[in-house]
Coordinates of C-alpha atoms and ligand atoms in Angstrom, one line a residue:
M1 CA 171.4 53.9 -22.0
I2 CA 168.3 54.5 -19.9
Q3 CA 169.9 55.6 -16.9
K4 CA 172.3 57.8 -19.0
I5 CA 169.4 59.7 -20.8
S6 CA 167.4 60.3 -17.7
Q7 CA 170.5 61.8 -15.9
L8 CA 171.2 64.0 -19.0
F9 CA 167.4 64.9 -19.1
T10 CA 167.1 65.8 -15.3
E11 CA 170.6 67.8 -15.5
R12 CA 169.5 70.0 -18.0
F13 CA 165.6 70.2 -17.2
S14 CA 165.4 69.6 -13.5
E15 CA 162.4 67.1 -13.9
Q16 CA 161.4 63.4 -14.7
P17 CA 161.1 62.9 -18.2
L18 CA 159.1 59.9 -19.9
I19 CA 161.4 57.7 -21.5
V20 CA 160.6 55.9 -25.0
R21 CA 162.6 53.4 -26.9
S22 CA 162.2 52.8 -30.8
P23 CA 164.3 50.2 -32.4
G24 CA 166.1 49.9 -35.8
R25 CA 165.2 47.4 -38.3
V26 CA 166.8 44.5 -40.5
N27 CA 164.7 43.2 -43.7
I28 CA 165.4 39.8 -44.4
I29 CA 164.0 39.9 -47.7
G30 CA 161.7 42.0 -49.8
E31 CA 163.4 45.2 -50.9
H32 CA 161.8 47.9 -52.4
T33 CA 158.6 46.2 -52.6
D34 CA 157.1 48.4 -49.7
Y35 CA 156.0 51.1 -52.2
N36 CA 154.7 49.0 -54.9
D37 CA 152.1 47.5 -52.6
G38 CA 154.2 44.3 -52.2
F39 CA 155.4 42.4 -49.1
V40 CA 158.3 42.9 -46.8
L41 CA 160.0 40.8 -44.1
P42 CA 161.5 43.1 -41.4
A43 CA 162.4 42.7 -37.7
A44 CA 163.4 45.1 -35.0
I45 CA 166.6 44.9 -33.6
D46 CA 168.6 45.5 -30.4
K47 CA 170.0 48.8 -31.6
A48 CA 167.6 51.7 -30.8
V49 CA 166.9 55.3 -30.3
Y50 CA 165.7 56.7 -27.0
V51 CA 164.0 60.1 -26.4
A52 CA 163.4 61.5 -23.0
V53 CA 160.4 63.8 -23.0
A54 CA 158.4 66.0 -20.8
K55 CA 155.7 68.9 -21.9
R56 CA 156.2 72.7 -21.1
D57 CA 153.6 75.2 -20.2
D58 CA 154.8 77.5 -23.2
D59 CA 155.3 76.8 -26.9
T60 CA 159.1 76.5 -26.6
I61 CA 160.4 73.1 -28.2
N62 CA 163.9 72.6 -26.5
L63 CA 165.9 69.8 -28.1
F64 CA 169.2 68.2 -27.0
A65 CA 171.1 65.3 -29.2
A66 CA 173.4 63.4 -26.9
N67 CA 175.3 62.1 -29.8
F68 CA 176.2 65.4 -31.3
N69 CA 176.3 67.3 -28.0
E70 CA 174.4 69.6 -29.6
A71 CA 171.1 71.8 -28.5
F72 CA 168.4 73.2 -30.7
E73 CA 165.5 75.8 -29.7
T74 CA 162.6 76.7 -31.6
T75 CA 158.8 77.1 -31.1
V76 CA 155.7 75.1 -32.1
P77 CA 154.7 77.8 -34.7
G78 CA 158.3 78.3 -35.9
I79 CA 159.3 74.7 -37.1
Q80 CA 160.9 74.2 -40.3
P81 CA 162.4 71.3 -42.2
S82 CA 166.2 71.2 -42.6
Q83 CA 169.1 68.9 -43.3
L84 CA 170.0 68.6 -39.8
W85 CA 169.2 65.8 -36.9
H86 CA 166.2 67.9 -35.5
T87 CA 164.4 67.7 -38.9
Y88 CA 163.1 64.2 -37.9
I89 CA 161.6 65.2 -34.5
L90 CA 160.1 68.3 -36.1
G91 CA 158.7 66.5 -38.8
I92 CA 156.7 64.9 -36.3
V93 CA 155.5 68.0 -34.7
D94 CA 154.5 69.2 -38.0
Q95 CA 152.3 66.0 -38.8
L96 CA 150.6 66.7 -35.4
I97 CA 150.0 70.2 -35.9
K98 CA 148.5 69.4 -39.7
Q99 CA 146.2 66.7 -38.0
G100 CA 144.9 69.3 -35.8
H101 CA 146.2 68.1 -32.7
N102 CA 146.8 70.7 -29.9
I103 CA 150.6 70.3 -29.2
G104 CA 152.5 72.7 -26.9
G105 CA 156.1 73.0 -26.3
F106 CA 158.2 70.1 -24.9
N107 CA 161.6 69.4 -23.6
L108 CA 163.4 66.5 -25.4
V109 CA 166.8 64.7 -25.2
I110 CA 167.5 62.2 -27.8
D111 CA 170.3 59.5 -27.8
G112 CA 170.9 56.0 -29.2
D113 CA 173.1 53.4 -30.8
V114 CA 171.7 52.9 -34.2
P115 CA 174.4 53.5 -36.6
A116 CA 173.4 56.4 -39.1
G117 CA 173.4 56.1 -42.9
A118 CA 174.0 52.1 -42.1
G119 CA 170.5 51.3 -43.6
L120 CA 169.4 50.2 -40.3
S121 CA 166.4 53.1 -40.2
S122 CA 167.8 55.2 -37.6
S123 CA 165.7 58.1 -38.9
A124 CA 162.4 56.0 -38.8
A125 CA 163.5 55.1 -35.2
V126 CA 163.5 58.7 -34.2
E127 CA 160.2 59.2 -35.9
C128 CA 158.6 56.6 -34.3
A129 CA 160.2 57.4 -30.8
V130 CA 159.1 61.2 -30.9
A131 CA 155.6 60.3 -32.2
F132 CA 155.0 57.7 -29.6
A133 CA 156.3 60.0 -26.8
L134 CA 154.4 63.2 -27.8
N135 CA 151.4 61.0 -28.0
E136 CA 151.7 60.0 -24.3
V137 CA 152.6 63.3 -22.8
F138 CA 150.0 65.2 -24.8
K139 CA 147.5 62.3 -24.4
L140 CA 146.7 62.3 -28.0
N141 CA 145.2 58.9 -28.2
L142 CA 146.8 57.8 -31.4
N143 CA 147.2 54.1 -32.1
K144 CA 150.5 52.5 -33.4
M145 CA 149.4 52.4 -37.0
Q146 CA 148.5 56.1 -37.1
M147 CA 151.8 56.9 -35.7
V148 CA 153.4 54.9 -38.4
K149 CA 151.5 56.8 -41.0
M150 CA 152.6 60.1 -39.4
A151 CA 156.1 58.9 -39.4
Q152 CA 156.1 58.3 -43.0
Q153 CA 154.8 61.3 -43.7
A154 CA 157.1 63.4 -41.8
E155 CA 160.0 61.4 -43.7
H156 CA 158.4 62.6 -47.1
T157 CA 157.8 66.0 -46.0
Y158 CA 160.8 66.9 -43.5
A159 CA 163.5 64.6 -44.8
G160 CA 162.4 64.6 -48.8
V161 CA 162.7 60.8 -49.2
Q162 CA 159.5 59.2 -50.5
C163 CA 160.1 56.1 -48.6
G164 CA 157.6 53.2 -47.9
I165 CA 156.1 52.2 -44.9
M166 CA 158.4 49.4 -43.9
D167 CA 160.7 51.0 -41.6
M168 CA 158.4 53.1 -39.4
F169 CA 156.3 50.0 -39.3
A170 CA 159.0 47.5 -38.2
S171 CA 160.3 49.9 -35.7
M172 CA 156.9 50.4 -34.0
F173 CA 155.7 46.9 -34.4
G174 CA 158.8 44.8 -33.7
K175 CA 158.6 41.7 -31.5
K176 CA 161.5 39.9 -29.9
D177 CA 162.5 36.6 -31.8
H178 CA 160.1 37.4 -34.5
A179 CA 160.2 38.6 -38.4
I180 CA 156.9 40.5 -39.6
K181 CA 155.6 39.8 -43.0
L182 CA 153.8 42.8 -43.9
D183 CA 151.3 43.4 -46.6
C184 CA 151.9 46.8 -47.8
R185 CA 148.8 47.0 -49.6
S186 CA 146.1 45.8 -46.9
L187 CA 148.5 46.6 -43.9
D188 CA 147.7 43.0 -42.7
Y189 CA 150.7 41.4 -40.9
E190 CA 151.9 38.2 -39.4
Y191 CA 154.4 37.5 -36.8
I192 CA 156.9 34.8 -38.0
P193 CA 159.3 33.2 -35.6
L194 CA 162.9 33.9 -36.6
Q195 CA 164.3 30.4 -35.6
L196 CA 167.7 30.4 -37.0
E197 CA 169.1 27.3 -35.2
G198 CA 172.9 27.5 -34.9
Y199 CA 173.0 30.6 -37.0
K200 CA 172.9 34.4 -36.6
L201 CA 172.1 37.5 -38.5
V202 CA 175.3 39.5 -39.0
L203 CA 175.4 42.9 -40.6
F204 CA 178.6 44.1 -42.3
N205 CA 178.4 47.6 -42.5
S206 CA 180.3 49.0 -45.8
N207 CA 180.9 52.3 -44.0
V208 CA 179.8 53.8 -47.5
K209 CA 177.1 56.7 -47.2
H210 CA 176.0 57.8 -50.7
S211 CA 174.7 61.0 -51.2
L212 CA 172.8 59.2 -54.1
A213 CA 170.5 57.5 -51.7
S214 CA 167.5 59.8 -51.5
S215 CA 167.7 61.1 -55.0
E216 CA 168.0 57.8 -56.6
Y217 CA 165.5 56.4 -54.2
N218 CA 162.8 58.8 -55.5
V219 CA 163.8 58.2 -59.3
R220 CA 163.2 54.4 -58.7
R221 CA 159.6 55.0 -57.4
Q222 CA 159.2 57.3 -60.5
Q223 CA 160.6 54.1 -62.8
C224 CA 157.9 51.9 -61.0
E225 CA 155.2 54.4 -61.6
A226 CA 156.1 54.8 -65.5
G227 CA 156.0 51.0 -65.8
I228 CA 152.4 51.0 -64.2
A229 CA 151.5 53.8 -66.9
L230 CA 152.6 51.5 -69.7
I231 CA 150.5 48.5 -68.5
Q232 CA 147.4 50.4 -67.2
P233 CA 145.8 51.0 -70.8
H234 CA 145.8 47.5 -71.5
H235 CA 144.9 46.4 -67.9
P236 CA 143.0 49.0 -66.2
R237 CA 142.7 47.1 -62.9
V238 CA 146.2 47.3 -62.4
K239 CA 147.0 49.9 -59.7
S240 CA 150.6 48.9 -58.7
L241 CA 153.4 46.5 -59.4
R242 CA 151.7 44.0 -57.2
D243 CA 149.1 43.4 -59.8
V244 CA 151.7 43.0 -62.7
S245 CA 153.1 39.8 -64.1
L246 CA 156.4 39.3 -65.9
Q247 CA 154.3 38.6 -69.0
M248 CA 152.6 41.8 -68.9
L249 CA 156.1 43.5 -68.5
N250 CA 157.5 41.7 -71.5
E251 CA 154.5 42.5 -73.6
Y252 CA 154.0 46.3 -72.7
V253 CA 157.2 47.6 -71.1
Q254 CA 160.1 45.8 -72.5
P255 CA 159.4 46.9 -76.2
K256 CA 159.0 50.7 -74.9
D257 CA 161.6 51.2 -72.4
E258 CA 164.3 48.6 -71.4
L259 CA 165.5 50.5 -68.0
V260 CA 161.9 50.6 -66.6
Y261 CA 161.6 47.1 -67.8
R262 CA 164.4 46.0 -65.8
R263 CA 163.4 48.1 -62.6
C264 CA 160.0 46.7 -62.6
K265 CA 161.1 43.1 -63.5
F266 CA 163.0 43.2 -60.1
I267 CA 160.3 44.2 -58.2
V268 CA 157.7 41.7 -59.7
E269 CA 160.4 38.8 -59.0
E270 CA 161.2 40.3 -55.6
I271 CA 157.3 40.2 -54.3
E272 CA 157.1 36.3 -55.6
R273 CA 160.4 35.5 -54.1
L274 CA 159.3 36.9 -50.7
T275 CA 156.1 34.9 -50.5
T276 CA 158.5 31.7 -51.1
A277 CA 161.1 32.9 -48.8
C278 CA 158.7 33.4 -46.0
D279 CA 157.3 29.6 -46.6
D280 CA 161.2 28.5 -46.3
L281 CA 161.5 30.5 -42.8
K282 CA 158.2 28.6 -41.6
Q283 CA 159.5 25.4 -42.5
G284 CA 163.2 25.8 -41.5
H285 CA 164.6 25.6 -45.1
L286 CA 167.1 27.9 -44.2
H287 CA 169.7 27.1 -47.3
S288 CA 166.7 27.8 -49.7
L289 CA 166.0 31.2 -47.8
G290 CA 169.6 31.9 -48.2
N291 CA 169.8 31.3 -51.6
K292 CA 166.9 33.5 -52.2
M293 CA 168.7 36.3 -50.5
F294 CA 171.7 36.0 -52.9
A295 CA 169.2 36.2 -55.7
T296 CA 167.8 39.5 -54.2
H297 CA 171.4 40.8 -54.1
E298 CA 171.9 39.9 -57.7
G299 CA 168.5 41.6 -58.7
L300 CA 169.0 45.0 -56.7
S301 CA 172.7 45.3 -58.2
K302 CA 172.0 44.4 -61.8
D303 CA 168.3 45.4 -62.6
Y304 CA 167.4 47.9 -59.7
A305 CA 170.7 49.2 -59.7
V306 CA 170.9 50.3 -56.1
S307 CA 174.0 48.7 -55.0
C308 CA 177.6 49.9 -55.2
K309 CA 181.0 48.2 -55.7
E310 CA 181.6 47.9 -51.7
L311 CA 178.2 46.3 -51.0
D312 CA 178.7 44.0 -54.2
F313 CA 182.4 43.1 -52.8
L314 CA 180.6 42.1 -49.6
A315 CA 178.1 40.0 -51.0
A316 CA 180.4 38.2 -53.5
A317 CA 183.1 37.6 -50.6
V318 CA 180.7 35.2 -48.7
K319 CA 178.9 33.7 -51.7
N320 CA 180.7 30.5 -51.9
N321 CA 181.5 30.2 -47.9
P322 CA 179.5 27.0 -46.6
A323 CA 179.1 29.0 -43.3
V324 CA 176.9 31.7 -44.9
L325 CA 173.6 30.7 -45.8
G326 CA 172.7 33.7 -47.6
A327 CA 173.8 37.5 -47.8
R328 CA 172.5 40.5 -49.5
M329 CA 172.6 44.4 -49.6
M330 CA 169.9 45.7 -47.2
G331 CA 167.7 48.8 -47.4
G332 CA 167.6 51.6 -49.9
G333 CA 171.0 51.0 -51.3
F334 CA 174.2 52.6 -52.3
G335 CA 175.7 52.0 -49.0
G336 CA 175.1 50.8 -45.6
C337 CA 175.0 47.0 -44.4
T338 CA 174.7 43.7 -46.0
I339 CA 172.7 41.3 -44.0
N340 CA 174.2 37.9 -43.6
I341 CA 172.7 34.5 -42.2
V342 CA 176.1 33.1 -40.6
K343 CA 176.8 29.8 -38.7
E344 CA 177.5 30.9 -35.0
E345 CA 181.2 29.4 -34.4
A346 CA 182.2 30.8 -37.9
I347 CA 181.4 34.4 -37.3
D348 CA 184.9 35.6 -35.6
Q349 CA 187.0 33.9 -38.2
L350 CA 184.8 35.4 -41.0
T351 CA 184.5 38.9 -39.6
E352 CA 188.4 39.0 -39.3
T353 CA 189.1 37.7 -42.9
L354 CA 186.4 40.0 -44.3
Y355 CA 187.7 42.9 -42.4
N356 CA 191.2 42.5 -44.0
N357 CA 190.1 41.7 -47.4
Y358 CA 187.6 44.8 -47.5
K359 CA 190.5 46.8 -46.3
T360 CA 192.8 45.8 -49.1
A361 CA 190.3 45.8 -51.9
M362 CA 188.3 49.0 -51.1
G363 CA 190.4 51.0 -48.9
M364 CA 187.6 51.0 -46.0
E365 CA 187.1 49.8 -42.6
L366 CA 184.4 47.4 -42.2
A367 CA 182.2 47.1 -39.0
A368 CA 180.2 44.1 -38.0
Y369 CA 177.3 43.7 -36.0
I370 CA 175.4 40.5 -34.6
V371 CA 172.1 41.4 -34.2
Q372 CA 169.3 40.0 -32.0
T373 CA 165.5 40.9 -32.6
S374 CA 163.7 43.0 -30.2
A375 CA 160.3 44.4 -29.3
G376 CA 159.1 47.6 -30.9
T377 CA 158.5 51.0 -29.6
G378 CA 157.6 51.4 -26.1
I379 CA 158.0 52.9 -22.8
E380 CA 161.1 52.4 -20.6
K381 CA 161.2 52.4 -17.0
V382 CA 164.3 54.1 -15.4
Ligands
GLA1 C1 164.1 52.4 -47.4 C2 162.9 53.0 -47.2 C3 161.9 51.9 -47.2 C4 162.0 50.6 -48.2 C5 163.5 50.3 -48.3 C6 164.0 49.3 -49.8 O1 164.6 52.0 -46.1 O2 162.7 53.9 -46.2 O3 160.5 52.1 -47.3 O4 161.6 51.2 -49.6 O5 164.5 51.6 -48.5 O6 163.2 48.3 -49.2

């Protein structure tokens, strides 16, 4: 991948680029908790976005996407949001300009193997790769946390998704063989060794890409805020669902709005579940962690309503399989992958059976990825 992107770049631009790699991510548990000031437990994976970049002497931005075999040209003052692949790159340029950095033109080639729309945060990986690379070539002296926040803002303004901080954080701060417990309120984090002893993380990609994903995502954020608004008059110190108990929800939200109640209940339970799941992981209680993942799926499907029939099928299909410790839908929802903890020697057989059953039941092709964890965003040597 590194040789390929380096060669593509030199062929097009006749110079040596800086190459930056930024990984996709999985999330073990803690879904939709990031924008509620809760905790998440993601890990960076061995599927990544690569950018090759060099600065120019003018203000032209010259982009080439290897996956689409497509070029795009604009200027620094001429950037605009769009629905196309380059919006994630230009969104970072927009953030840099807004923060007063002196950015000139640049040449950039992008490539990667994070499947798009699979819930593995390919867009966050692009944003982090670009932020990191531009920070290097323009010598901006930004630290990783500043770049993470910038990438999140780029997603809000140029992609129109009011996402939390998890995806960018995981891509930037990933560490091989570790998951990261991130407190999304204080941004304190702790690396937890991901010791799965004879088990592996397997993703089953439903290959469903629901157009609902971004619009419903924003609606869920509003529903969480609606819950807070019902509680705040009684508990002025409550700032987010992180501060809320089930008792408060039962008292102030359930009588007023059943739908908002169910959404908020999931979040409050999920924040609690994550805390005990981290203890499970530290103590090697993988069965207990797995059970919590199944419970998360149940909540995401029934109460938070961000699943779909294909993801429900995939989670249910492994539920009583003794080789699968836990499984659930992952990420924003409405499509993408389930994350599964599967006994190593059972992976091939399970994948084959599931592939056939999924095709019969849903008329869709399943894809399976066995994932390893990896380091976060950084420079690659050719
Ligand atoms: C998407 C968002 C994240 C997070 C997850 C759900 O991946 O980008 O910020 O909210 O959904 O946990």
